[in-house]
Short mmCIF file of C-alpha atoms in Angstrom, two decimals:
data_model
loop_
_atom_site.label_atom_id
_atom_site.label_comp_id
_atom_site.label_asym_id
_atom_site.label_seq_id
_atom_site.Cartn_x
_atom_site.Cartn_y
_atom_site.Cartn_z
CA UNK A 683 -5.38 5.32 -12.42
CA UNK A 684 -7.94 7.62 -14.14
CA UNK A 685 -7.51 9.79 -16.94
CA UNK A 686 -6.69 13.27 -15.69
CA UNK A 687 -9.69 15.81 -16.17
CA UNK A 688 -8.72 18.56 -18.41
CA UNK A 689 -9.16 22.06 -17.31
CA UNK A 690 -11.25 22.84 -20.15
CA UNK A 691 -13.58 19.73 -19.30
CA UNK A 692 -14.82 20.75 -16.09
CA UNK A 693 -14.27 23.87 -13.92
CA UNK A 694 -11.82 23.45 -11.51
CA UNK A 695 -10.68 25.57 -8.16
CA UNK A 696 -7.17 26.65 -7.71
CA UNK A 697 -5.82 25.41 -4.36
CA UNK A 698 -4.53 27.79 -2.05
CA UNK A 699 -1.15 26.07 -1.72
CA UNK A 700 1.31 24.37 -4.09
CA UNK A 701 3.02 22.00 -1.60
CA UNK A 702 2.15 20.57 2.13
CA UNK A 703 5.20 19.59 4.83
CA UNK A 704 4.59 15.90 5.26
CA UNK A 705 6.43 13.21 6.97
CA UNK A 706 7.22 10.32 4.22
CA UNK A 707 8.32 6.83 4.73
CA UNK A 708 11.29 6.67 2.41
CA UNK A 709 12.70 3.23 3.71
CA UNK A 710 10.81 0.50 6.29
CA UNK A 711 11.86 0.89 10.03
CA UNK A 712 13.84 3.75 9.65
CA UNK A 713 12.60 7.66 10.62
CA UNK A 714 9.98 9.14 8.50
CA UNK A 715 11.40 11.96 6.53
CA UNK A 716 10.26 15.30 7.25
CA UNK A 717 9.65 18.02 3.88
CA UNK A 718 7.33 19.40 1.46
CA UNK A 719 5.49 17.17 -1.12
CA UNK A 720 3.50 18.92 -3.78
CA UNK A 721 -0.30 19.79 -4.09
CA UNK A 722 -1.75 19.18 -7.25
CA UNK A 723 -2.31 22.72 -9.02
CA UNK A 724 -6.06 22.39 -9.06
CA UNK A 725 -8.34 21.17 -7.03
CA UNK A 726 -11.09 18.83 -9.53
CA UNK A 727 -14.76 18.35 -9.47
CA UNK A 728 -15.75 16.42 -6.65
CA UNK A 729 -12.34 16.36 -5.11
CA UNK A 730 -11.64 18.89 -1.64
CA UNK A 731 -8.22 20.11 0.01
CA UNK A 732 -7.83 19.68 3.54
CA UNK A 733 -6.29 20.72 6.73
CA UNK A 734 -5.78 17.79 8.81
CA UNK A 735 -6.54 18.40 12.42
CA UNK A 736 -5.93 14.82 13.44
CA UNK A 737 -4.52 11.65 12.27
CA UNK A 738 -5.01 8.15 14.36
CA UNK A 739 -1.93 6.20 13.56
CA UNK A 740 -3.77 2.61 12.75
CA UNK A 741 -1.88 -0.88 13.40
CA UNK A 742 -1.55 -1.07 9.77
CA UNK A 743 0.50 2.00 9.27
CA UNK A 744 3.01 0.47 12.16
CA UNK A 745 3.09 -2.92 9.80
CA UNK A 746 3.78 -0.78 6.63
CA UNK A 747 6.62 1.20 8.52
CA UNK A 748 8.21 -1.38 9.99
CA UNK A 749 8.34 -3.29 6.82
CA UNK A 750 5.63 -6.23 7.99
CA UNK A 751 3.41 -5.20 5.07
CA UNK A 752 5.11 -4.13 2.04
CA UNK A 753 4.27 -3.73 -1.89
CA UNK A 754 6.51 -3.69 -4.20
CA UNK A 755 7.13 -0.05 -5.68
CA UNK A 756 5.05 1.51 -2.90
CA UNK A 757 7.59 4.22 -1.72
CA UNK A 758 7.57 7.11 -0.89
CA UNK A 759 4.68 6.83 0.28
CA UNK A 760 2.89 9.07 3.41
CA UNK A 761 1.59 6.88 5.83
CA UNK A 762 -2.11 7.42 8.06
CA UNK A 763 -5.93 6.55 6.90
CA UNK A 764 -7.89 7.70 9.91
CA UNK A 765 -7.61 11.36 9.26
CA UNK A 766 -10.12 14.05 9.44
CA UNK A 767 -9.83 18.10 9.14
CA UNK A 768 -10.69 21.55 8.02
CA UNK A 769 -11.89 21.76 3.77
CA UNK A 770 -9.48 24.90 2.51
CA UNK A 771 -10.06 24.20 -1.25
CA UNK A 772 -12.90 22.29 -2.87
CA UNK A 773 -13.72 21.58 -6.57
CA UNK A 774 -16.85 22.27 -8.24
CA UNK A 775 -19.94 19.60 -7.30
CA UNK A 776 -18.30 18.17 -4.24
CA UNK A 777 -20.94 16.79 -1.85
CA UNK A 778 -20.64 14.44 1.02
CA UNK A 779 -21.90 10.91 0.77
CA UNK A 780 -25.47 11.84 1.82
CA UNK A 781 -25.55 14.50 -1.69
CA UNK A 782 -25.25 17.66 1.03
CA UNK A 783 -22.61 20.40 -0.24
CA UNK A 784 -19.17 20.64 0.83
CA UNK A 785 -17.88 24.01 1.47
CA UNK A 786 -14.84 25.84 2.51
CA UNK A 787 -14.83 25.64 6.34
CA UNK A 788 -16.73 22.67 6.92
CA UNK A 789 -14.66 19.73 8.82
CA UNK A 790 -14.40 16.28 7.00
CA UNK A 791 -13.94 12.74 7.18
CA UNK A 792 -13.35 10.47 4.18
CA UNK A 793 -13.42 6.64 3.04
CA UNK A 794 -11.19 5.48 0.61
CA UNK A 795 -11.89 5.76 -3.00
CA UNK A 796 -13.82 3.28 -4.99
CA UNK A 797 -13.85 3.99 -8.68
CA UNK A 798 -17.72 2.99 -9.20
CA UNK A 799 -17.47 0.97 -12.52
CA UNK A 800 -15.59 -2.43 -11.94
CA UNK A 801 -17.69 -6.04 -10.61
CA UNK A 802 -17.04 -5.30 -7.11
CA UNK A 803 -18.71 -1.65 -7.51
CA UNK A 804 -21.95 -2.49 -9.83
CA UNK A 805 -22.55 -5.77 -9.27
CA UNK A 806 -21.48 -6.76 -6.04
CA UNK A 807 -22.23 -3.28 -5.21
CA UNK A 808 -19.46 -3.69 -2.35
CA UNK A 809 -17.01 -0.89 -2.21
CA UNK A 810 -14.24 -2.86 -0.06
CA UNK A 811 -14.76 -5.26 -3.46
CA UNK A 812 -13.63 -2.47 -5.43
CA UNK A 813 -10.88 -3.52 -7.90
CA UNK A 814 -9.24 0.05 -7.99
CA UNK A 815 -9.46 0.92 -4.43
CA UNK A 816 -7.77 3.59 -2.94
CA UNK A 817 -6.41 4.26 -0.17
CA UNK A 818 -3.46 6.61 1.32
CA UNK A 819 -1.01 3.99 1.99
CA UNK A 820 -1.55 2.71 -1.89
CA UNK A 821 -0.37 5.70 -3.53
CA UNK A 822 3.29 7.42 -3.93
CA UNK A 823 3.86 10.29 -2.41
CA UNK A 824 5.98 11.24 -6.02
CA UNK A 825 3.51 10.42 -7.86
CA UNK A 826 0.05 12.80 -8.08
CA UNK A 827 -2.15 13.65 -6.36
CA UNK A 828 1.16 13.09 -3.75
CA UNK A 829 -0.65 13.91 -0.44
CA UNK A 830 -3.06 11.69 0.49
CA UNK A 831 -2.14 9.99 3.68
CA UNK A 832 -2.55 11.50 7.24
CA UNK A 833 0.88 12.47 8.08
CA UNK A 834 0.47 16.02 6.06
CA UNK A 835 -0.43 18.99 6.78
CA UNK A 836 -2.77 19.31 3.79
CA UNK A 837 -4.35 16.26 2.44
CA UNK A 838 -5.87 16.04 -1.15
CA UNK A 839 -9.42 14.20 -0.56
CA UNK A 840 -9.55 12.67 -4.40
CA UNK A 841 -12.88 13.08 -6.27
CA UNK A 842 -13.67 8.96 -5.75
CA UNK A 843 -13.55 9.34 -1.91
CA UNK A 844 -16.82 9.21 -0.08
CA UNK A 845 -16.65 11.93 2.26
CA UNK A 846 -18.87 12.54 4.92
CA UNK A 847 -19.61 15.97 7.01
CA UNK A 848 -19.05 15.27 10.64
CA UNK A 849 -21.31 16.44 13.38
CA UNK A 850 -20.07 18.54 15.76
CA UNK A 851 -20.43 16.12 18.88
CA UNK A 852 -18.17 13.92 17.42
CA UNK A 853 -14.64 14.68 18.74
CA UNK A 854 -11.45 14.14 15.93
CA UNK A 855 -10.20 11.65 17.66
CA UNK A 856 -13.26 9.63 17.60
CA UNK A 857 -14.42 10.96 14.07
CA UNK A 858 -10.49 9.59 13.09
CA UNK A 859 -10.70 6.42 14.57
CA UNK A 860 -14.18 5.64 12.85
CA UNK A 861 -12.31 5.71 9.10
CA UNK A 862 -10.32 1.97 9.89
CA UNK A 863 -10.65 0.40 13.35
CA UNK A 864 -14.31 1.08 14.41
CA UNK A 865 -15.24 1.13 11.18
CA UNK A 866 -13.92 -2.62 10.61
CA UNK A 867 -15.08 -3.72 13.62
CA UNK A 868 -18.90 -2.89 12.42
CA UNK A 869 -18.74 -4.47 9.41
CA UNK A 870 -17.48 -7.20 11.12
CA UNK A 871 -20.24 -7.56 13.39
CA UNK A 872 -22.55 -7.31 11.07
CA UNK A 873 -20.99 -10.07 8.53
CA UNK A 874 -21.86 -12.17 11.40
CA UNK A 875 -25.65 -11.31 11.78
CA UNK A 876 -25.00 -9.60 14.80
CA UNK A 877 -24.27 -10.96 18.71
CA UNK A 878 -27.65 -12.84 19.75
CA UNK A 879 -28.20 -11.16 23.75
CA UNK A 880 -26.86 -13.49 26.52
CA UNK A 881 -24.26 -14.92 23.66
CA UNK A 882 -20.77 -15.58 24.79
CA UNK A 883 -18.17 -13.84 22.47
CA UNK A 884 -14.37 -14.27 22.33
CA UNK A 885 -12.15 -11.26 21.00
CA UNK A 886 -8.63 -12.15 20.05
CA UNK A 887 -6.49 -8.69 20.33
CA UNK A 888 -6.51 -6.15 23.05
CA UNK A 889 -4.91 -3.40 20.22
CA UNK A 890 -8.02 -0.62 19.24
CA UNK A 891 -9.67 -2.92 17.20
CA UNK A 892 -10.06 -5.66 19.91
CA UNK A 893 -11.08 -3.18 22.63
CA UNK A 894 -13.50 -1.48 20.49
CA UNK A 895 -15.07 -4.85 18.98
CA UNK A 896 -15.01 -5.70 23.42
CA UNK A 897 -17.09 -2.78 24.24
CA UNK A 898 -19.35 -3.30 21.08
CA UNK A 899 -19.76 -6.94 22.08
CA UNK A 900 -21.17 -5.22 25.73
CA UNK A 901 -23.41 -3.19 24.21
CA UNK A 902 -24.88 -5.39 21.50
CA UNK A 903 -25.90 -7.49 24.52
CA UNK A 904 -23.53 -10.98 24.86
CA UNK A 905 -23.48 -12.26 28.06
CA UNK A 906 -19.73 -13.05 28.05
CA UNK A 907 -17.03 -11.68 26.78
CA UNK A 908 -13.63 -12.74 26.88
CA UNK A 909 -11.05 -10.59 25.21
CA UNK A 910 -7.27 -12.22 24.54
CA UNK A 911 -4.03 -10.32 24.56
CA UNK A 912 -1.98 -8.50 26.46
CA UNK A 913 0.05 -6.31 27.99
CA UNK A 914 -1.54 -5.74 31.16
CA UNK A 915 -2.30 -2.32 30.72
CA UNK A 916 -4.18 -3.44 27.68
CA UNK A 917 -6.25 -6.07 29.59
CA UNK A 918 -7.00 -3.83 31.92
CA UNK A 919 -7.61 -1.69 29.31
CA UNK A 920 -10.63 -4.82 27.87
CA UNK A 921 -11.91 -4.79 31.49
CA UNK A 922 -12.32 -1.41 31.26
CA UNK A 923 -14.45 -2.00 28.12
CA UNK A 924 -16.82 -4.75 28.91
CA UNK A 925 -14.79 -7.66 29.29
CA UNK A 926 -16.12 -10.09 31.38
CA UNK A 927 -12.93 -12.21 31.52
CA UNK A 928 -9.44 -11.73 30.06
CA UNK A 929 -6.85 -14.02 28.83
CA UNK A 930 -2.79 -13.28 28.96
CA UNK A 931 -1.04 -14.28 26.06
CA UNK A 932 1.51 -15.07 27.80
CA UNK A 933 0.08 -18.78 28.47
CA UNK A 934 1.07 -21.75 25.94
CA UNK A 935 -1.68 -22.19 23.45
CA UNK A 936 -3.36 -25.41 24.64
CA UNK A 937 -3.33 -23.82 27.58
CA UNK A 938 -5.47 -20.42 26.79
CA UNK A 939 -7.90 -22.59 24.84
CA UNK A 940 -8.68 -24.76 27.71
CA UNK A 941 -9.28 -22.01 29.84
CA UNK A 942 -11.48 -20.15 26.81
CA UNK A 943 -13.35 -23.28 26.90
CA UNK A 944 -14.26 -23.46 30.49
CA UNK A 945 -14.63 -19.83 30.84
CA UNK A 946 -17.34 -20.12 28.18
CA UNK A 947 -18.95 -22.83 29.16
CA UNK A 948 -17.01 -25.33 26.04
CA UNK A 949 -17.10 -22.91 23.68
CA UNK A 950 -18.17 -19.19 22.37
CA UNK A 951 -20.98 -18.54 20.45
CA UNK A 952 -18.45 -16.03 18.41
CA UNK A 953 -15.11 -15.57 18.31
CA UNK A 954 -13.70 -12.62 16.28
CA UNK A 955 -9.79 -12.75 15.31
CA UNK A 956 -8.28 -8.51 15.46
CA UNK A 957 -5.26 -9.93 16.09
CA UNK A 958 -3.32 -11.95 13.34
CA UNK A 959 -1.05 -13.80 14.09
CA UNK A 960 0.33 -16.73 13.48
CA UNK A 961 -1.90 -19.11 15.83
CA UNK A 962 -4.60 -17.23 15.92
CA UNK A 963 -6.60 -19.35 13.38
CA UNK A 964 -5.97 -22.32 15.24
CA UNK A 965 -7.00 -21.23 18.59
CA UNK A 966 -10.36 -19.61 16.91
CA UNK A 967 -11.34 -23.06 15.99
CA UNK A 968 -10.63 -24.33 18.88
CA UNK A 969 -12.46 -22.18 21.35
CA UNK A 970 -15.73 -22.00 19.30
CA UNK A 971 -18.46 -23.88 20.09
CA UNK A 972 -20.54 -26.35 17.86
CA UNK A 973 -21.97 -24.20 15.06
CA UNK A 974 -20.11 -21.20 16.50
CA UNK A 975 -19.34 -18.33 14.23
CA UNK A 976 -15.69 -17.36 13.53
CA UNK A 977 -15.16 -14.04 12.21
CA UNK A 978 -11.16 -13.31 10.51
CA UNK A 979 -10.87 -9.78 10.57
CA UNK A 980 -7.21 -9.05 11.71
CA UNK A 981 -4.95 -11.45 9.76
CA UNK A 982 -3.44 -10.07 6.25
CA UNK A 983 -1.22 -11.52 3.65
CA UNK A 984 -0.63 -14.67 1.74
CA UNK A 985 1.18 -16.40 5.14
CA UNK A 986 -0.10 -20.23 5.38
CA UNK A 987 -2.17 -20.31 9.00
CA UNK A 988 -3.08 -24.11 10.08
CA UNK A 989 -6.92 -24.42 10.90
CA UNK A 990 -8.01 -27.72 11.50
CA UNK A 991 -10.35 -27.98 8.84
CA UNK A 992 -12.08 -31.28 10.28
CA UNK A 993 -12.54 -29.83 13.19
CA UNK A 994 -15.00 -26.80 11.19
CA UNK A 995 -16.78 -29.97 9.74
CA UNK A 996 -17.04 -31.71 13.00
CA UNK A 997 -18.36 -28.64 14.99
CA UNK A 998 -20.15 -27.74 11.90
CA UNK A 999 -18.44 -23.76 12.38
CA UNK A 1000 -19.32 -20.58 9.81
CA UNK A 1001 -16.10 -19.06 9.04
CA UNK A 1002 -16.82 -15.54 7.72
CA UNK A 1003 -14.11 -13.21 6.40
CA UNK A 1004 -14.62 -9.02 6.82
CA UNK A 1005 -12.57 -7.04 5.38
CA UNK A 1006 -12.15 -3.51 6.46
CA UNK A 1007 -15.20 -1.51 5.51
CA UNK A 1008 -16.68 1.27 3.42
CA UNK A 1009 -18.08 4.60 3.71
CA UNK A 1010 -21.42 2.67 5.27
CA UNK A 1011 -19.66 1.42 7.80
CA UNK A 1012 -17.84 4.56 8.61
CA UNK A 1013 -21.07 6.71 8.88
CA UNK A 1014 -22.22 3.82 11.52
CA UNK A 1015 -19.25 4.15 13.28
CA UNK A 1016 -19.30 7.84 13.81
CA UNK A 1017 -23.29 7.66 14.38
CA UNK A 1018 -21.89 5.26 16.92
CA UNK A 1019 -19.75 7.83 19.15
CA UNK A 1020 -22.28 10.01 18.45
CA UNK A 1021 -24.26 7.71 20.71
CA UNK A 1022 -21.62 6.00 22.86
CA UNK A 1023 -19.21 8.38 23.08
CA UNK A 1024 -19.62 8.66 26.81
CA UNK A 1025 -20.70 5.19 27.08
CA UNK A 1026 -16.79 4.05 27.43
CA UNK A 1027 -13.73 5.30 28.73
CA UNK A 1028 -12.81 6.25 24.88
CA UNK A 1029 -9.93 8.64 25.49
CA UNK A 1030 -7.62 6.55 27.24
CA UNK A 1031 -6.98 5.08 23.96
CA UNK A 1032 -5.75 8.01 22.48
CA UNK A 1033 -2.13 9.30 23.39
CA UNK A 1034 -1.67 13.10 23.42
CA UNK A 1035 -1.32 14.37 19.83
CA UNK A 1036 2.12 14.71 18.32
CA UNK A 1037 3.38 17.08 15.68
CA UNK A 1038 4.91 15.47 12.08
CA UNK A 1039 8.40 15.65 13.32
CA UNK A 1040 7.44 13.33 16.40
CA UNK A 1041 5.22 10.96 13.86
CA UNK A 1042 8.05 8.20 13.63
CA UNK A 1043 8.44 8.27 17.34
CA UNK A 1044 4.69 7.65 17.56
CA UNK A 1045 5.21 4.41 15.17
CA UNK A 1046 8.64 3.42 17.22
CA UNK A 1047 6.19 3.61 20.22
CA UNK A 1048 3.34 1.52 19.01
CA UNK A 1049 5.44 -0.92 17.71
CA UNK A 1050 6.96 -1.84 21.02
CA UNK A 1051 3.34 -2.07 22.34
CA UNK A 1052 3.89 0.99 24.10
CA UNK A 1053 0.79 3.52 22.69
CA UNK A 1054 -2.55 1.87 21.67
CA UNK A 1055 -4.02 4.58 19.64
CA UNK A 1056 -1.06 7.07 18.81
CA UNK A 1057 -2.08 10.47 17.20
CA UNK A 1058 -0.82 13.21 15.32
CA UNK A 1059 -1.67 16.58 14.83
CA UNK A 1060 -0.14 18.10 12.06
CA UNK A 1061 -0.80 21.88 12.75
CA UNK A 1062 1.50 20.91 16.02
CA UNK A 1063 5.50 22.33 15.44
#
């Protein structure tokens, strides 16, 4: 963690608040609890306060309340990364990513925070490389700067965050969703190269990251696209979003990849894993065709996954890894709705916005499968 900047460094601005109500994980797969956290006093150079107007609760946050993903001393801790809002307070210098001024009154989103000196920042020059990362769900909610998840009323954008001012035809939701799922999706897609037109493309998950990466796999052109998963609704959902063909998960294995194989022709041209779990690797092997691509996107931690590793030799496969994406990404993915947003039936992802006190609710919900994209807006009672 940095060094503190002194007030008599830099000139700071006072922030209009000294606390925020926030809903805080306190213990995995039990009820967030509802209070105030503190506001740091000032707001520093580079750094803005803001209102949130909407939080998209992201499959990740439902891992990390339910205790899927865990780190050890990470609570409290306020869940939500795909947040935007109002600015209320900003520190001297703060400009967007593009070097334009950010003002009081001017609606934000944000990337996570890279710190700009380590390997991954100046030589790889990749900010998802970045060895001090930041992001919401990585920092204490005891600990300062204390709010910056989503699930608070007034979030503390940290001087290291790329921010980025959002156009006005860009609705929340969207502009929310761009800072994790559509974002990851486009960096995925373009770790690949790209979908050559008339390619055949296989998308395993039918959660917001699998629909999105379906309708971006129709409109970069592949000629078939076969999206895995389930429930229904949710395939219906992938039909919905350019799916040629669909596949239920609720057939054994062997079976889904035979059918994969014959839908395609023996084998995709791409196949892009947003869902991670345990067979997924496997299967991705399996239903690619010789030199297919295989993109893993969705599976996290150190878990042991069997992939046939002869079978990558024998079919000669690129296995690429993505890994969430950076403020790059994000401006390409809200350029994107900015483009599409009409294109799809986008909103029917979204469930109608919730205040904090229904936030663990929300989680409870997307857990069972029952909400794809649940959101939260914490102006709401």
């Amino acid at each position: 963690m940095s060094t503190p900047i002194k007030e008599t460094e830099l000139p700071v601005s006072t922030t209009p608040r000294v606390s925020t109500r926030a809903a805080v994980l306190t213990a995995h797969g039990q009820p967030l609890s509802i209070g105030e956290i503190p506001l740091p006093p000032t707001v520093e150079p580079g750094a803005a306060l803001v209102q949130v107007s909407c939080t998209s609760l992201c499959g990740t946050d439902v891992h990390l309340w339910s205790g899927a993903m865990t780190f050890p001393g990470m609570l409290p801790m306020v869940l939500g990364h795909e947040m935007v809002g109002t600015v209320v307070a900003v520190g001297d210098g703060t400009v967007d990513t593009l070097g334009r001024p950010v003002s009081i009154g001017d609606r934000i989103g944000w990337s996570e925070s890279t710190c700009g000196t380590c390997f991954g920042c100046t030589v790889l020059r990749e900010p998802v490389a970045c060895s001090s990362r930041g992001y919401g769900f990585l920092q204490r909610s005891d600990v300062a700067p204390y709010a910056t998840g989503g699930l608070v009323e007034y979030c503390y954008v940290t001087p290291g965050a790329a921010k980025l001012l959002l156009p006005e035809q860009v609705a929340d939701t969207h502009a929310a969703m761009s800072g994790c799922a559509a974002k990851t999706v486009l960096r995925a897609f373009s770790r690949v190269g790209g979908i050559r037109p008339g390619a055949s493309v296989v998308v395993q998950g039918a959660g917001a990251l699998g629909l999105f990466a379906t309708a971006f796999a129709q409109i970069s052109g592949a000629g078939r696209i076969v999206t895995v998963g389930g429930p229904d609704d949710r395939l219906r959902a992938a039909t919905a979003f350019g799916a040629t063909d669909t596949v239920d998960l609720s057939a054994a294995p062997a079976e889904r990849i035979e059918h994969i194989l014959d839908l395609t022709g023996g084998g995709a041209d791409y196949v892009f894993d947003f869902a991670g779990a345990p067979s997924v690797g496997e299967e991705a092997i399996g239903v690619a065709a010789h030199r297919g691509t295989v993109a893993i996107v969705g599976s996290t931690g150190p878990v042991a996954t069997p992939v046939a590793l002869g079978t990558v030799m024998g079919k000669e496969l690129s296995v690429v890894g993505s890994l969430n994406g950076d403020i790059a990404d994000y401006y390409r993915a809200v350029e994107f709705f900015g483009t599409f947003g009409d294109r799809f039936p986008w909103d029917e992802l979204f469930s109608t916005p919730v205040g904090l006190g229904s936030a663990s609710d929300a989680l409870a919900s997307m857990h069972r499968l029952g909400e794809i994209k649940a959101v939260v807006d914490p102006r709401l009672p």
